[in-house]
Coordinates of N, CA and C in Angstrom, one line a residue:
M153 N -6.8 4.4 -22.3 CA -7.0 3.3 -23.2 C -6.9 2.0 -22.4
T154 N -7.8 1.2 -22.6 CA -7.9 -0.1 -21.9 C -7.3 -1.2 -22.7
V155 N -6.5 -2.0 -22.1 CA -5.9 -3.2 -22.7 C -6.7 -4.4 -22.3
T156 N -7.2 -5.2 -23.3 CA -8.0 -6.4 -23.0 C -7.1 -7.5 -22.5
N157 N -7.7 -8.5 -21.8 CA -7.0 -9.7 -21.4 C -6.3 -10.4 -22.5
E158 N -7.0 -10.4 -23.7 CA -6.5 -11.1 -24.9 C -5.2 -10.4 -25.4
Q159 N -5.3 -9.0 -25.4 CA -4.1 -8.2 -25.8 C -3.0 -8.5 -24.8
K160 N -3.3 -8.5 -23.5 CA -2.2 -8.7 -22.5 C -1.6 -10.0 -22.7
T161 N -2.4 -11.1 -22.9 CA -1.8 -12.4 -23.2 C -0.9 -12.4 -24.4
A162 N -1.4 -11.8 -25.5 CA -0.6 -11.7 -26.7 C 0.7 -10.9 -26.4
L163 N 0.7 -9.9 -25.7 CA 1.9 -9.1 -25.4 C 2.9 -9.9 -24.6
I164 N 2.4 -10.7 -23.6 CA 3.3 -11.5 -22.8 C 3.9 -12.6 -23.7
Q165 N 3.1 -13.2 -24.6 CA 3.7 -14.2 -25.5 C 4.7 -13.6 -26.4
Q166 N 4.5 -12.4 -26.9 CA 5.5 -11.8 -27.8 C 6.7 -11.4 -27.1
A167 N 6.6 -11.0 -25.8 CA 7.8 -10.6 -25.0 C 8.6 -11.9 -24.7
K168 N 7.9 -13.0 -24.5 CA 8.6 -14.3 -24.2 C 9.4 -14.7 -25.5
T169 N 8.8 -14.6 -26.6 CA 9.4 -14.9 -27.9 C 10.6 -14.1 -28.1
A170 N 10.5 -12.8 -27.8 CA 11.6 -11.9 -28.0 C 12.7 -12.2 -27.0
Y171 N 12.4 -12.6 -25.8 CA 13.3 -13.0 -24.7 C 14.2 -14.1 -25.3
K172 N 13.7 -15.1 -26.0 CA 14.4 -16.2 -26.5 C 15.4 -15.8 -27.6
R173 N 15.2 -14.6 -28.2 CA 16.1 -14.1 -29.3 C 17.2 -13.1 -28.8
A174 N 17.1 -12.9 -27.5 CA 18.1 -11.9 -26.9 C 19.5 -12.3 -27.2
Y175 N 20.4 -11.4 -27.4 CA 21.8 -11.6 -27.6 C 22.5 -11.1 -26.3
A176 N 22.8 -12.0 -25.4 CA 23.3 -11.6 -24.1 C 24.5 -12.6 -23.7
P177 N 25.5 -12.7 -24.6 CA 26.6 -13.6 -24.3 C 27.5 -13.2 -23.1
Y178 N 27.4 -11.9 -22.6 CA 28.3 -11.5 -21.6 C 27.6 -11.5 -20.2
S179 N 26.4 -11.0 -20.1 CA 25.7 -10.9 -18.9 C 24.8 -12.2 -18.6
K180 N 24.5 -12.8 -19.7 CA 23.5 -14.0 -19.7 C 22.1 -13.5 -19.2
F181 N 21.9 -12.2 -19.2 CA 20.6 -11.6 -18.7 C 19.7 -11.3 -19.9
H182 N 18.9 -12.3 -20.3 CA 18.0 -12.1 -21.4 C 16.8 -11.3 -21.0
V183 N 16.3 -10.4 -21.9 CA 15.1 -9.6 -21.7 C 14.4 -9.5 -23.0
G184 N 13.1 -9.7 -22.9 CA 12.2 -9.5 -24.0 C 11.2 -8.5 -23.7
A185 N 10.7 -7.7 -24.7 CA 9.7 -6.7 -24.5 C 8.7 -6.7 -25.6
A186 N 7.5 -6.3 -25.3 CA 6.5 -6.2 -26.4 C 5.6 -5.0 -26.0
A187 N 5.2 -4.2 -27.0 CA 4.4 -3.1 -26.7 C 3.2 -3.1 -27.6
L188 N 2.1 -2.6 -27.1 CA 0.9 -2.4 -27.9 C 0.8 -0.9 -28.4
T189 N 0.8 -0.7 -29.7 CA 0.8 0.6 -30.2 C -0.7 1.2 -30.2
K190 N -0.8 2.5 -30.3 CA -2.1 3.1 -30.4 C -3.0 2.6 -31.5
D191 N -2.3 2.1 -32.6 CA -3.0 1.5 -33.7 C -3.3 0.0 -33.5
Q192 N -3.1 -0.5 -32.3 CA -3.5 -1.9 -31.9 C -2.5 -2.9 -32.5
N193 N -1.3 -2.5 -32.9 CA -0.3 -3.4 -33.3 C 0.6 -3.8 -32.2
I194 N 1.2 -5.0 -32.2 CA 2.2 -5.4 -31.2 C 3.5 -5.4 -31.9
V195 N 4.5 -4.8 -31.2 CA 5.9 -4.8 -31.6 C 6.7 -5.4 -30.5
S196 N 7.8 -6.0 -30.9 CA 8.7 -6.6 -29.8 C 10.1 -6.2 -30.0
G197 N 10.9 -6.5 -29.0 CA 12.3 -6.3 -29.0 C 13.0 -7.1 -28.0
C198 N 14.3 -7.3 -28.1 CA 15.1 -8.0 -27.1 C 16.4 -7.2 -26.9
N199 N 17.0 -7.5 -25.8 CA 18.3 -6.8 -25.5 C 19.4 -7.4 -26.4
V200 N 20.3 -6.5 -26.8 CA 21.4 -6.9 -27.7 C 22.7 -6.3 -27.1
E201 N 23.5 -7.2 -26.6 CA 24.7 -6.8 -25.9 C 25.8 -6.6 -26.9
N202 N 26.9 -5.9 -26.5 CA 28.1 -5.7 -27.3 C 29.3 -5.8 -26.4
A203 N 30.4 -6.3 -27.0 CA 31.6 -6.4 -26.3 C 32.1 -5.0 -25.7
S204 N 31.7 -4.0 -26.4 CA 31.9 -2.6 -25.8 C 30.6 -2.3 -25.1
Y205 N 30.6 -2.7 -23.8 CA 29.4 -2.7 -23.0 C 28.5 -1.5 -23.1
G206 N 29.0 -0.3 -23.2 CA 28.2 0.9 -23.4 C 27.3 0.9 -24.6
L207 N 27.6 0.1 -25.6 CA 26.8 0.0 -26.8 C 25.7 -1.0 -26.7
T208 N 25.5 -1.6 -25.6 CA 24.4 -2.6 -25.4 C 23.1 -1.8 -25.4
V209 N 22.1 -2.4 -26.1 CA 20.7 -1.8 -26.1 C 19.7 -2.7 -25.5
C210 N 18.9 -2.1 -24.6 CA 17.9 -2.9 -23.9 C 16.7 -3.3 -24.8
A211 N 16.0 -4.3 -24.3 CA 14.8 -4.8 -25.0 C 13.8 -3.7 -25.2
E212 N 13.5 -2.9 -24.2 CA 12.5 -1.9 -24.2 C 12.8 -0.9 -25.3
R213 N 14.0 -0.4 -25.4 CA 14.4 0.6 -26.4 C 14.4 0.0 -27.8
N214 N 14.8 -1.3 -27.9 CA 14.7 -1.9 -29.2 C 13.3 -2.1 -29.7
C215 N 12.4 -2.4 -28.8 CA 11.0 -2.6 -29.0 C 10.4 -1.3 -29.6
I216 N 10.7 -0.2 -28.8 CA 10.1 1.1 -29.2 C 10.7 1.5 -30.6
A217 N 12.0 1.3 -30.8 CA 12.7 1.7 -32.0 C 12.0 0.9 -33.2
Q218 N 11.7 -0.4 -33.0 CA 11.1 -1.2 -34.0 C 9.7 -0.6 -34.4
A219 N 9.0 -0.1 -33.5 CA 7.7 0.5 -33.8 C 7.9 1.8 -34.6
V220 N 8.9 2.6 -34.2 CA 9.2 3.9 -34.8 C 9.6 3.6 -36.3
I221 N 10.4 2.6 -36.5 CA 10.8 2.2 -37.8 C 9.6 1.9 -38.7
N222 N 8.6 1.3 -38.1 CA 7.4 0.9 -38.8 C 6.4 2.0 -38.9
G223 N 6.8 3.2 -38.4 CA 5.9 4.4 -38.6 C 5.0 4.7 -37.4
E224 N 5.2 4.0 -36.3 CA 4.3 4.2 -35.1 C 5.1 4.9 -34.0
Q225 N 4.4 5.9 -33.3 CA 5.1 6.6 -32.3 C 4.3 6.8 -31.0
Q226 N 3.2 6.2 -31.0 CA 2.3 6.3 -29.8 C 2.0 4.9 -29.3
F227 N 2.0 4.7 -28.0 CA 1.9 3.3 -27.4 C 0.8 3.3 -26.3
Q228 N 0.3 2.2 -26.1 CA -0.7 2.0 -25.0 C -0.1 1.4 -23.8
T229 N 0.7 0.3 -24.0 CA 1.3 -0.4 -22.8 C 2.6 -1.1 -23.3
L230 N 3.4 -1.6 -22.3 CA 4.6 -2.3 -22.6 C 4.7 -3.4 -21.6
V231 N 5.2 -4.6 -22.0 CA 5.4 -5.7 -21.2 C 6.9 -6.1 -21.3
I232 N 7.6 -6.3 -20.1 CA 9.0 -6.7 -20.0 C 9.0 -8.1 -19.5
Y233 N 9.6 -9.0 -20.2 CA 9.7 -10.4 -19.7 C 11.1 -10.8 -19.4
T234 N 11.3 -11.4 -18.2 CA 12.6 -12.0 -17.9 C 12.3 -13.4 -17.2
E235 N 13.4 -14.1 -17.0 CA 13.2 -15.4 -16.2 C 14.0 -15.2 -14.9
Q236 N 13.8 -14.0 -14.3 CA 14.3 -13.7 -13.0 C 13.2 -13.9 -11.9
E237 N 13.6 -14.3 -10.7 CA 12.6 -14.4 -9.7 C 12.1 -13.0 -9.2
K238 N 13.1 -12.1 -9.3 CA 12.7 -10.7 -8.9 C 12.3 -10.0 -10.2
L239 N 11.1 -9.4 -10.2 CA 10.6 -8.8 -11.4 C 11.5 -7.6 -11.8
T240 N 11.7 -7.5 -13.1 CA 12.7 -6.5 -13.6 C 12.0 -5.3 -14.2
P241 N 12.2 -4.1 -13.5 CA 11.7 -2.9 -14.1 C 12.6 -2.3 -15.1
P242 N 12.2 -1.4 -15.9 CA 13.1 -0.8 -16.9 C 14.2 0.0 -16.3
C243 N 15.4 0.0 -16.9 CA 16.5 0.8 -16.4 C 16.2 2.3 -16.6
G244 N 17.1 3.1 -16.1 CA 16.9 4.6 -16.2 C 16.8 5.1 -17.7
A245 N 17.7 4.6 -18.5 CA 17.7 5.0 -19.9 C 16.4 4.6 -20.6
C246 N 15.9 3.4 -20.3 CA 14.7 3.0 -20.9 C 13.5 3.8 -20.4
R247 N 13.5 4.1 -19.1 CA 12.5 5.0 -18.5 C 12.4 6.3 -19.3
Q248 N 13.5 6.9 -19.6 CA 13.5 8.2 -20.3 C 12.9 8.0 -21.7
V249 N 13.3 6.9 -22.4 CA 12.7 6.7 -23.7 C 11.2 6.4 -23.6
I250 N 10.8 5.6 -22.6 CA 9.4 5.3 -22.4 C 8.6 6.6 -22.3
V251 N 9.1 7.5 -21.5 CA 8.4 8.8 -21.2 C 8.3 9.6 -22.5
E252 N 9.2 9.4 -23.4 CA 9.1 10.1 -24.7 C 7.9 9.7 -25.6
F253 N 7.5 8.4 -25.5 CA 6.5 7.8 -26.4 C 5.2 7.4 -25.7
F254 N 5.2 7.3 -24.4 CA 4.0 6.8 -23.7 C 3.3 7.9 -22.9
E255 N 2.0 7.8 -22.8 CA 1.3 8.8 -21.9 C 1.7 8.6 -20.4
P256 N 1.6 9.6 -19.6 CA 1.9 9.4 -18.2 C 1.2 8.3 -17.5
E257 N -0.1 8.1 -17.9 CA -0.9 7.0 -17.2 C -0.8 5.7 -17.9
A258 N 0.0 5.5 -18.9 CA 0.2 4.2 -19.6 C 0.8 3.2 -18.6
I259 N 0.5 2.0 -18.8 CA 1.0 0.9 -17.9 C 2.2 0.2 -18.5
I260 N 3.2 0.1 -17.6 CA 4.4 -0.7 -18.0 C 4.4 -1.9 -17.0
M261 N 4.5 -3.1 -17.6 CA 4.3 -4.3 -16.7 C 5.6 -5.2 -16.9
A262 N 6.1 -5.7 -15.7 CA 7.1 -6.7 -15.7 C 6.5 -8.0 -15.4
V263 N 6.9 -9.1 -16.2 CA 6.4 -10.4 -16.0 C 7.6 -11.4 -16.0
N264 N 7.4 -12.5 -15.2 CA 8.5 -13.5 -15.2 C 8.0 -14.8 -15.6
H265 N 8.8 -15.8 -15.6 CA 8.5 -17.2 -15.9 C 7.7 -17.9 -14.9
L266 N 7.5 -17.3 -13.7 CA 6.7 -17.8 -12.7 C 5.2 -17.3 -12.7
A267 N 4.9 -16.6 -13.8 CA 3.6 -15.9 -14.0 C 3.3 -14.9 -13.0
Q268 N 4.4 -14.3 -12.4 CA 4.2 -13.1 -11.5 C 4.3 -11.9 -12.4
S269 N 3.7 -10.8 -11.9 CA 3.7 -9.6 -12.6 C 3.6 -8.4 -11.6
K270 N 4.2 -7.3 -12.1 CA 4.1 -6.0 -11.4 C 3.9 -4.9 -12.4
S271 N 3.0 -4.0 -12.1 CA 2.7 -2.9 -13.1 C 3.0 -1.5 -12.4
W272 N 3.4 -0.6 -13.3 CA 3.7 0.8 -12.9 C 3.0 1.7 -14.0
K273 N 2.6 2.8 -13.6 CA 2.2 3.9 -14.5 C 3.6 4.6 -14.9
V274 N 3.6 5.1 -16.1 CA 4.8 5.7 -16.6 C 5.3 6.8 -15.7
N275 N 4.3 7.6 -15.2 CA 4.7 8.7 -14.3 C 5.2 8.3 -12.9
E276 N 4.9 7.0 -12.6 CA 5.5 6.4 -11.4 C 7.0 6.0 -11.6
L277 N 7.3 5.5 -12.8 CA 8.6 5.1 -13.1 C 9.6 6.3 -13.2
L278 N 9.1 7.4 -13.7 CA 10.0 8.6 -13.8 C 9.2 9.8 -13.5
P279 N 9.0 10.1 -12.2 CA 8.3 11.3 -11.8 C 9.1 12.5 -12.2
S280 N 8.4 13.6 -12.5 CA 9.0 14.9 -12.9 C 10.0 14.7 -14.0
A281 N 9.6 13.9 -15.0 CA 10.5 13.5 -16.1 C 10.7 14.7 -17.0
F282 N 11.9 14.7 -17.7 CA 12.2 15.7 -18.7 C 11.5 15.1 -20.0
T283 N 10.6 15.9 -20.6 CA 9.8 15.5 -21.7 C 9.9 16.5 -22.9
P284 N 9.4 16.2 -24.1 CA 9.4 17.1 -25.1 C 8.8 18.5 -24.8
K285 N 7.8 18.5 -23.8 CA 7.2 19.7 -23.4 C 8.2 20.6 -22.7
D286 N 9.3 20.1 -22.2 CA 10.3 20.9 -21.5 C 11.2 21.7 -22.5
L287 N 11.1 21.3 -23.8 CA 11.9 21.9 -24.8 C 11.2 23.2 -25.4
I288 N 10.0 23.4 -25.1 CA 9.3 24.5 -25.6 C 9.6 25.8 -24.9

């Protein structure tokens, strides 16, 4: 599935908007994410921290959960936005959730406020991943 430049621009904008809504009073590390679903809808999410740190939920997982709540479970691509000079890849927990819902060749892209970006295929982020196919 090919993502157009127009879709990519819209995803980045939605991820930036989500970034601004992040609840990160402890780490001050705001993250926004936006995903394009198979049905061509854009969903977004931000990180939500908690005083009990283990209950913090990342932007990528909140984004995916929002789509699932709306009845969508298949995705084409995901954009992660931060205002860090070093581009921010998804954490390990997010990588596992991404593998659950994205095809191995789907593109996951990190973008920052300097208009820099880096992309990975899902299977590059988590090679030899444990997937639903392993439960059969």
